[in-house]
């Protein structure tokens, strides 16, 4: 009787272990995909902010910023000269009529670079420029690196730039992202069983790519996700 009970217990343990391994084989790749997509989207939002800032920076300096800190300083402290309508006219009057009557006129005015950047791309909220120099989830430990160059011919020179985000950068600190420090003991145990060292799984990593924006060989600021 005791032998049968022991065998039953062992079989139950084996079944639980097999169930855990079966669940892991399903859950781990899905969790990897979820984290990767989250990280990718966060990086894309930063890169889009950088692209808008670079466009305005180039209009002012005729070249792209070759250092992310230089671009951050421009966004926060730089200014841009723009042509602006100055004056007031009633709603019942068209702008052309107001110009003709001298109620408004054009002036070159100096505005903050941030104002111009937000003006050319209304889809990007101001909040996206708060820490756009840092690779997301790196805890402000790593900044984007900007490569710059120029494409030349007999008649023109075009500045170009490129930013690469490696898979290692995308997946940096993945374990902490899955299990925050303030997670409860049961959550920590669950995640340790099912997701421990997930970032090191080469069979999952091989299914995903690094991302980049811009090019050093052609006049393009498109991102690899576009």
mmCIF file of C-alpha atoms in Angstrom:
data_model
loop_
_atom_site.group_PDB
_atom_site.id
_atom_site.type_symbol
_atom_site.label_atom_id
_atom_site.label_comp_id
_atom_site.label_asym_id
_atom_site.label_seq_id
_atom_site.Cartn_x
_atom_site.Cartn_y
_atom_site.Cartn_z
ATOM 1 C CA UNK A 1 0.000 0.000 0.000
ATOM 2 C CA UNK A 2 2.782 2.358 0.921
ATOM 3 C CA UNK A 3 4.590 1.544 -2.324
ATOM 4 C CA UNK A 4 1.476 2.353 -4.359
ATOM 5 C CA UNK A 5 1.033 5.657 -2.530
ATOM 6 C CA UNK A 6 4.671 6.546 -3.103
ATOM 7 C CA UNK A 7 4.351 5.689 -6.804
ATOM 8 C CA UNK A 8 1.189 7.833 -7.025
ATOM 9 C CA UNK A 9 2.985 10.772 -5.403
ATOM 10 C CA UNK A 10 5.965 10.398 -7.729
ATOM 11 C CA UNK A 11 3.669 10.213 -10.751
ATOM 12 C CA UNK A 12 1.852 13.347 -9.582
ATOM 13 C CA UNK A 13 5.172 15.152 -9.208
ATOM 14 C CA UNK A 14 6.244 14.027 -12.681
ATOM 15 C CA UNK A 15 2.939 15.223 -14.146
ATOM 16 C CA UNK A 16 3.346 18.647 -12.491
ATOM 17 C CA UNK A 17 6.919 18.941 -13.736
ATOM 18 C CA UNK A 18 5.922 17.973 -17.258
ATOM 19 C CA UNK A 19 3.030 20.448 -17.127
ATOM 20 C CA UNK A 20 5.433 23.204 -16.067
ATOM 21 C CA UNK A 21 7.822 22.426 -18.922
ATOM 22 C CA UNK A 22 4.923 22.324 -21.398
ATOM 23 C CA UNK A 23 3.650 25.678 -20.134
ATOM 24 C CA UNK A 24 7.171 27.160 -20.278
ATOM 25 C CA UNK A 25 7.577 26.102 -23.895
ATOM 26 C CA UNK A 26 4.426 28.077 -24.762
ATOM 27 C CA UNK A 27 4.738 31.041 -22.417
ATOM 28 C CA UNK A 28 8.415 31.923 -22.815
ATOM 29 C CA UNK A 29 8.387 32.756 -26.549
ATOM 30 C CA UNK A 30 5.175 34.746 -26.122
ATOM 31 C CA UNK A 31 6.622 36.719 -23.215
ATOM 32 C CA UNK A 32 9.806 37.347 -25.217
ATOM 33 C CA UNK A 33 7.723 38.660 -28.115
ATOM 34 C CA UNK A 34 5.670 40.902 -25.811
ATOM 35 C CA UNK A 35 8.738 42.432 -24.179
ATOM 36 C CA UNK A 36 10.492 42.896 -27.519
ATOM 37 C CA UNK A 37 7.485 44.678 -29.044
ATOM 38 C CA UNK A 38 7.178 46.916 -25.975
ATOM 39 C CA UNK A 39 10.868 47.812 -26.092
ATOM 40 C CA UNK A 40 10.801 48.343 -29.858
ATOM 41 C CA UNK A 41 7.838 50.726 -29.676
ATOM 42 C CA UNK A 42 9.455 52.726 -26.871
ATOM 43 C CA UNK A 43 12.609 53.108 -28.961
ATOM 44 C CA UNK A 44 10.631 54.049 -32.056
ATOM 45 C CA UNK A 45 8.952 56.890 -30.137
ATOM 46 C CA UNK A 46 12.359 58.231 -29.095
ATOM 47 C CA UNK A 47 13.771 57.895 -32.601
ATOM 48 C CA UNK A 48 10.807 59.764 -34.064
ATOM 49 C CA UNK A 49 11.457 62.580 -31.591
ATOM 50 C CA UNK A 50 15.121 62.601 -32.607
ATOM 51 C CA UNK A 51 14.168 62.720 -36.291
ATOM 52 C CA UNK A 52 11.931 65.764 -35.793
ATOM 53 C CA UNK A 53 14.624 67.506 -33.738
ATOM 54 C CA UNK A 54 17.276 66.705 -36.334
ATOM 55 C CA UNK A 55 15.145 68.189 -39.131
ATOM 56 C CA UNK A 56 14.924 71.539 -37.338
ATOM 57 C CA UNK A 57 18.578 71.372 -36.246
ATOM 58 C CA UNK A 58 19.609 70.884 -39.887
ATOM 59 C CA UNK A 59 17.519 73.863 -41.009
ATOM 60 C CA UNK A 60 19.426 76.040 -38.560
ATOM 61 C CA UNK A 61 22.955 74.592 -38.760
ATOM 62 C CA UNK A 62 22.888 73.079 -42.290
ATOM 63 C CA UNK A 63 24.191 69.793 -40.860
ATOM 64 C CA UNK A 64 22.771 67.162 -38.530
ATOM 65 C CA UNK A 65 23.807 66.998 -34.884
ATOM 66 C CA UNK A 66 26.579 64.419 -34.503
ATOM 67 C CA UNK A 67 26.094 64.008 -30.765
ATOM 68 C CA UNK A 68 22.877 63.316 -28.876
ATOM 69 C CA UNK A 69 23.748 65.732 -26.070
ATOM 70 C CA UNK A 70 24.234 68.480 -28.653
ATOM 71 C CA UNK A 71 20.768 67.741 -29.987
ATOM 72 C CA UNK A 72 19.256 67.729 -26.487
ATOM 73 C CA UNK A 73 20.794 71.141 -25.787
ATOM 74 C CA UNK A 74 19.342 72.471 -29.047
ATOM 75 C CA UNK A 75 15.863 71.144 -28.217
ATOM 76 C CA UNK A 76 15.911 72.615 -24.703
ATOM 77 C CA UNK A 77 17.819 75.854 -25.256
ATOM 78 C CA UNK A 78 18.107 76.514 -28.998
ATOM 79 C CA UNK A 79 16.157 79.083 -30.983
ATOM 80 C CA UNK A 80 14.877 79.251 -34.550
ATOM 81 C CA UNK A 81 14.141 82.261 -36.756
ATOM 82 C CA UNK A 82 10.734 81.965 -38.433
ATOM 83 C CA UNK A 83 8.479 84.170 -40.515
ATOM 84 C CA UNK A 84 5.333 84.994 -38.607
ATOM 85 C CA UNK A 85 2.183 87.049 -39.157
ATOM 86 C CA UNK A 86 2.026 89.908 -36.639
ATOM 87 C CA UNK A 87 -1.161 91.863 -35.908
ATOM 88 C CA UNK A 88 -4.859 91.246 -35.478
ATOM 89 C CA UNK A 89 -7.904 91.295 -37.710
ATOM 90 C CA UNK A 90 -11.581 90.422 -37.260
ATOM 91 C CA UNK A 91 -12.916 86.942 -37.999
ATOM 92 C CA UNK A 92 -15.138 88.377 -40.714
ATOM 93 C CA UNK A 93 -12.058 89.428 -42.716
ATOM 94 C CA UNK A 94 -9.770 87.178 -44.731
ATOM 95 C CA UNK A 95 -6.022 87.126 -44.162
ATOM 96 C CA UNK A 96 -5.426 88.553 -47.648
ATOM 97 C CA UNK A 97 -7.719 91.493 -46.903
ATOM 98 C CA UNK A 98 -5.996 92.102 -43.578
ATOM 99 C CA UNK A 99 -2.611 92.240 -45.333
ATOM 100 C CA UNK A 100 -3.983 94.675 -47.907
ATOM 101 C CA UNK A 101 -5.325 96.987 -45.189
ATOM 102 C CA UNK A 102 -2.094 96.771 -43.214
ATOM 103 C CA UNK A 103 -3.713 95.172 -40.169
ATOM 104 C CA UNK A 104 -1.143 92.372 -40.189
ATOM 105 C CA UNK A 105 2.349 92.058 -41.584
ATOM 106 C CA UNK A 106 5.103 89.470 -41.708
ATOM 107 C CA UNK A 107 8.073 89.623 -39.386
ATOM 108 C CA UNK A 108 11.089 87.408 -38.764
ATOM 109 C CA UNK A 109 10.877 86.409 -35.114
ATOM 110 C CA UNK A 110 12.945 84.183 -32.851
ATOM 111 C CA UNK A 111 11.134 81.258 -31.231
ATOM 112 C CA UNK A 112 12.293 78.348 -29.058
ATOM 113 C CA UNK A 113 13.490 75.345 -31.044
ATOM 114 C CA UNK A 114 10.998 73.152 -29.179
ATOM 115 C CA UNK A 115 8.115 75.266 -30.462
ATOM 116 C CA UNK A 116 9.222 74.794 -34.057
ATOM 117 C CA UNK A 117 9.826 71.052 -33.593
ATOM 118 C CA UNK A 118 6.341 70.507 -32.178
ATOM 119 C CA UNK A 119 4.881 72.677 -34.924
ATOM 120 C CA UNK A 120 6.237 70.510 -37.759
ATOM 121 C CA UNK A 121 5.094 67.235 -36.215
ATOM 122 C CA UNK A 122 1.904 67.468 -34.176
ATOM 123 C CA UNK A 123 1.806 63.704 -33.636
ATOM 124 C CA UNK A 124 4.727 63.792 -31.197
ATOM 125 C CA UNK A 125 3.762 65.066 -27.723
ATOM 126 C CA UNK A 126 6.145 67.339 -25.840
ATOM 127 C CA UNK A 127 6.582 64.665 -23.154
ATOM 128 C CA UNK A 128 8.428 62.475 -25.680
ATOM 129 C CA UNK A 129 11.352 64.920 -25.607
ATOM 130 C CA UNK A 130 11.877 64.663 -21.843
ATOM 131 C CA UNK A 131 14.431 61.829 -21.924
ATOM 132 C CA UNK A 132 14.608 61.050 -25.636
ATOM 133 C CA UNK A 133 18.415 60.792 -25.526
ATOM 134 C CA UNK A 134 18.299 57.604 -23.436
ATOM 135 C CA UNK A 135 17.643 54.103 -24.725
ATOM 136 C CA UNK A 136 14.429 53.025 -22.918
ATOM 137 C CA UNK A 137 14.735 50.662 -19.945
ATOM 138 C CA UNK A 138 18.495 51.272 -19.664
ATOM 139 C CA UNK A 139 17.867 53.307 -16.493
ATOM 140 C CA UNK A 140 19.555 56.334 -18.116
ATOM 141 C CA UNK A 141 22.774 54.350 -18.452
ATOM 142 C CA UNK A 142 23.045 54.394 -22.230
ATOM 143 C CA UNK A 143 22.377 57.116 -24.778
ATOM 144 C CA UNK A 144 21.782 56.877 -28.502
ATOM 145 C CA UNK A 145 24.865 57.293 -30.664
ATOM 146 C CA UNK A 146 24.559 59.343 -33.845
ATOM 147 C CA UNK A 147 26.739 58.598 -36.862
ATOM 148 C CA UNK A 148 27.002 61.447 -39.370
ATOM 149 C CA UNK A 149 28.475 61.829 -42.832
ATOM 150 C CA UNK A 150 27.711 63.567 -46.130
ATOM 151 C CA UNK A 151 26.963 62.492 -49.669
ATOM 152 C CA UNK A 152 28.703 64.616 -52.271
ATOM 153 C CA UNK A 153 28.750 65.128 -56.003
ATOM 154 C CA UNK A 154 30.010 67.923 -58.248
ATOM 155 C CA UNK A 155 26.853 69.959 -57.625
ATOM 156 C CA UNK A 156 25.690 69.183 -54.098
ATOM 157 C CA UNK A 157 26.555 67.944 -50.615
ATOM 158 C CA UNK A 158 23.855 66.301 -48.524
ATOM 159 C CA UNK A 159 24.334 65.649 -44.812
ATOM 160 C CA UNK A 160 23.185 62.248 -43.578
ATOM 161 C CA UNK A 161 22.984 60.453 -40.241
ATOM 162 C CA UNK A 162 22.146 57.036 -38.826
ATOM 163 C CA UNK A 163 21.259 55.682 -35.374
ATOM 164 C CA UNK A 164 21.467 51.966 -34.596
ATOM 165 C CA UNK A 165 19.784 50.198 -31.684
ATOM 166 C CA UNK A 166 21.228 46.720 -31.251
ATOM 167 C CA UNK A 167 19.242 43.734 -30.028
ATOM 168 C CA UNK A 168 21.268 43.833 -26.804
ATOM 169 C CA UNK A 169 20.187 47.437 -26.288
ATOM 170 C CA UNK A 170 16.575 46.572 -27.040
ATOM 171 C CA UNK A 171 16.564 43.713 -24.538
ATOM 172 C CA UNK A 172 18.734 45.351 -21.874
ATOM 173 C CA UNK A 173 17.621 44.447 -18.336
ATOM 174 C CA UNK A 174 14.801 42.254 -19.638
ATOM 175 C CA UNK A 175 14.579 40.238 -16.413
ATOM 176 C CA UNK A 176 13.979 43.390 -14.371
ATOM 177 C CA UNK A 177 11.366 44.484 -16.867
ATOM 178 C CA UNK A 178 9.524 41.201 -16.430
ATOM 179 C CA UNK A 179 9.921 41.133 -12.653
ATOM 180 C CA UNK A 180 10.111 44.610 -11.067
ATOM 181 C CA UNK A 181 11.911 44.963 -7.734
ATOM 182 C CA UNK A 182 8.615 45.740 -5.985
ATOM 183 C CA UNK A 183 6.962 42.543 -7.244
ATOM 184 C CA UNK A 184 5.453 40.240 -4.648
ATOM 185 C CA UNK A 185 7.073 36.912 -3.644
ATOM 186 C CA UNK A 186 4.562 34.814 -5.593
ATOM 187 C CA UNK A 187 5.099 36.893 -8.738
ATOM 188 C CA UNK A 188 8.861 36.571 -8.341
ATOM 189 C CA UNK A 189 8.591 32.788 -7.898
ATOM 190 C CA UNK A 190 6.236 32.453 -10.888
ATOM 191 C CA UNK A 191 8.485 34.533 -13.132
ATOM 192 C CA UNK A 192 11.605 32.709 -11.959
ATOM 193 C CA UNK A 193 10.036 29.389 -12.903
ATOM 194 C CA UNK A 194 8.712 30.479 -16.297
ATOM 195 C CA UNK A 195 10.863 33.420 -17.446
ATOM 196 C CA UNK A 196 14.259 33.205 -15.762
ATOM 197 C CA UNK A 197 17.145 34.290 -18.065
ATOM 198 C CA UNK A 198 14.715 34.843 -20.922
ATOM 199 C CA UNK A 199 16.964 37.434 -22.591
ATOM 200 C CA UNK A 200 19.664 34.785 -23.092
ATOM 201 C CA UNK A 201 17.466 32.441 -25.125
ATOM 202 C CA UNK A 202 19.191 32.423 -28.516
ATOM 203 C CA UNK A 203 16.385 30.501 -30.204
ATOM 204 C CA UNK A 204 14.089 33.448 -29.461
ATOM 205 C CA UNK A 205 16.645 36.190 -30.089
ATOM 206 C CA UNK A 206 17.319 34.854 -33.590
ATOM 207 C CA UNK A 207 13.718 35.596 -34.565
ATOM 208 C CA UNK A 208 14.008 39.334 -33.905
ATOM 209 C CA UNK A 209 16.062 42.147 -35.368
ATOM 210 C CA UNK A 210 17.821 45.264 -34.220
ATOM 211 C CA UNK A 211 16.348 48.559 -35.425
ATOM 212 C CA UNK A 212 17.876 51.653 -36.980
ATOM 213 C CA UNK A 213 16.954 55.042 -38.374
ATOM 214 C CA UNK A 214 18.591 56.948 -41.214
ATOM 215 C CA UNK A 215 21.362 55.970 -43.605
ATOM 216 C CA UNK A 216 24.968 56.884 -44.338
ATOM 217 C CA UNK A 217 24.754 55.704 -47.958
ATOM 218 C CA UNK A 218 21.582 57.429 -49.129
ATOM 219 C CA UNK A 219 19.635 60.565 -48.283
ATOM 220 C CA UNK A 220 17.049 58.879 -46.081
ATOM 221 C CA UNK A 221 15.918 59.358 -42.497
ATOM 222 C CA UNK A 222 13.456 56.443 -42.607
ATOM 223 C CA UNK A 223 13.409 53.883 -39.830
ATOM 224 C CA UNK A 224 13.789 50.137 -40.294
ATOM 225 C CA UNK A 225 10.266 49.684 -38.897
ATOM 226 C CA UNK A 226 8.694 51.808 -41.663
#
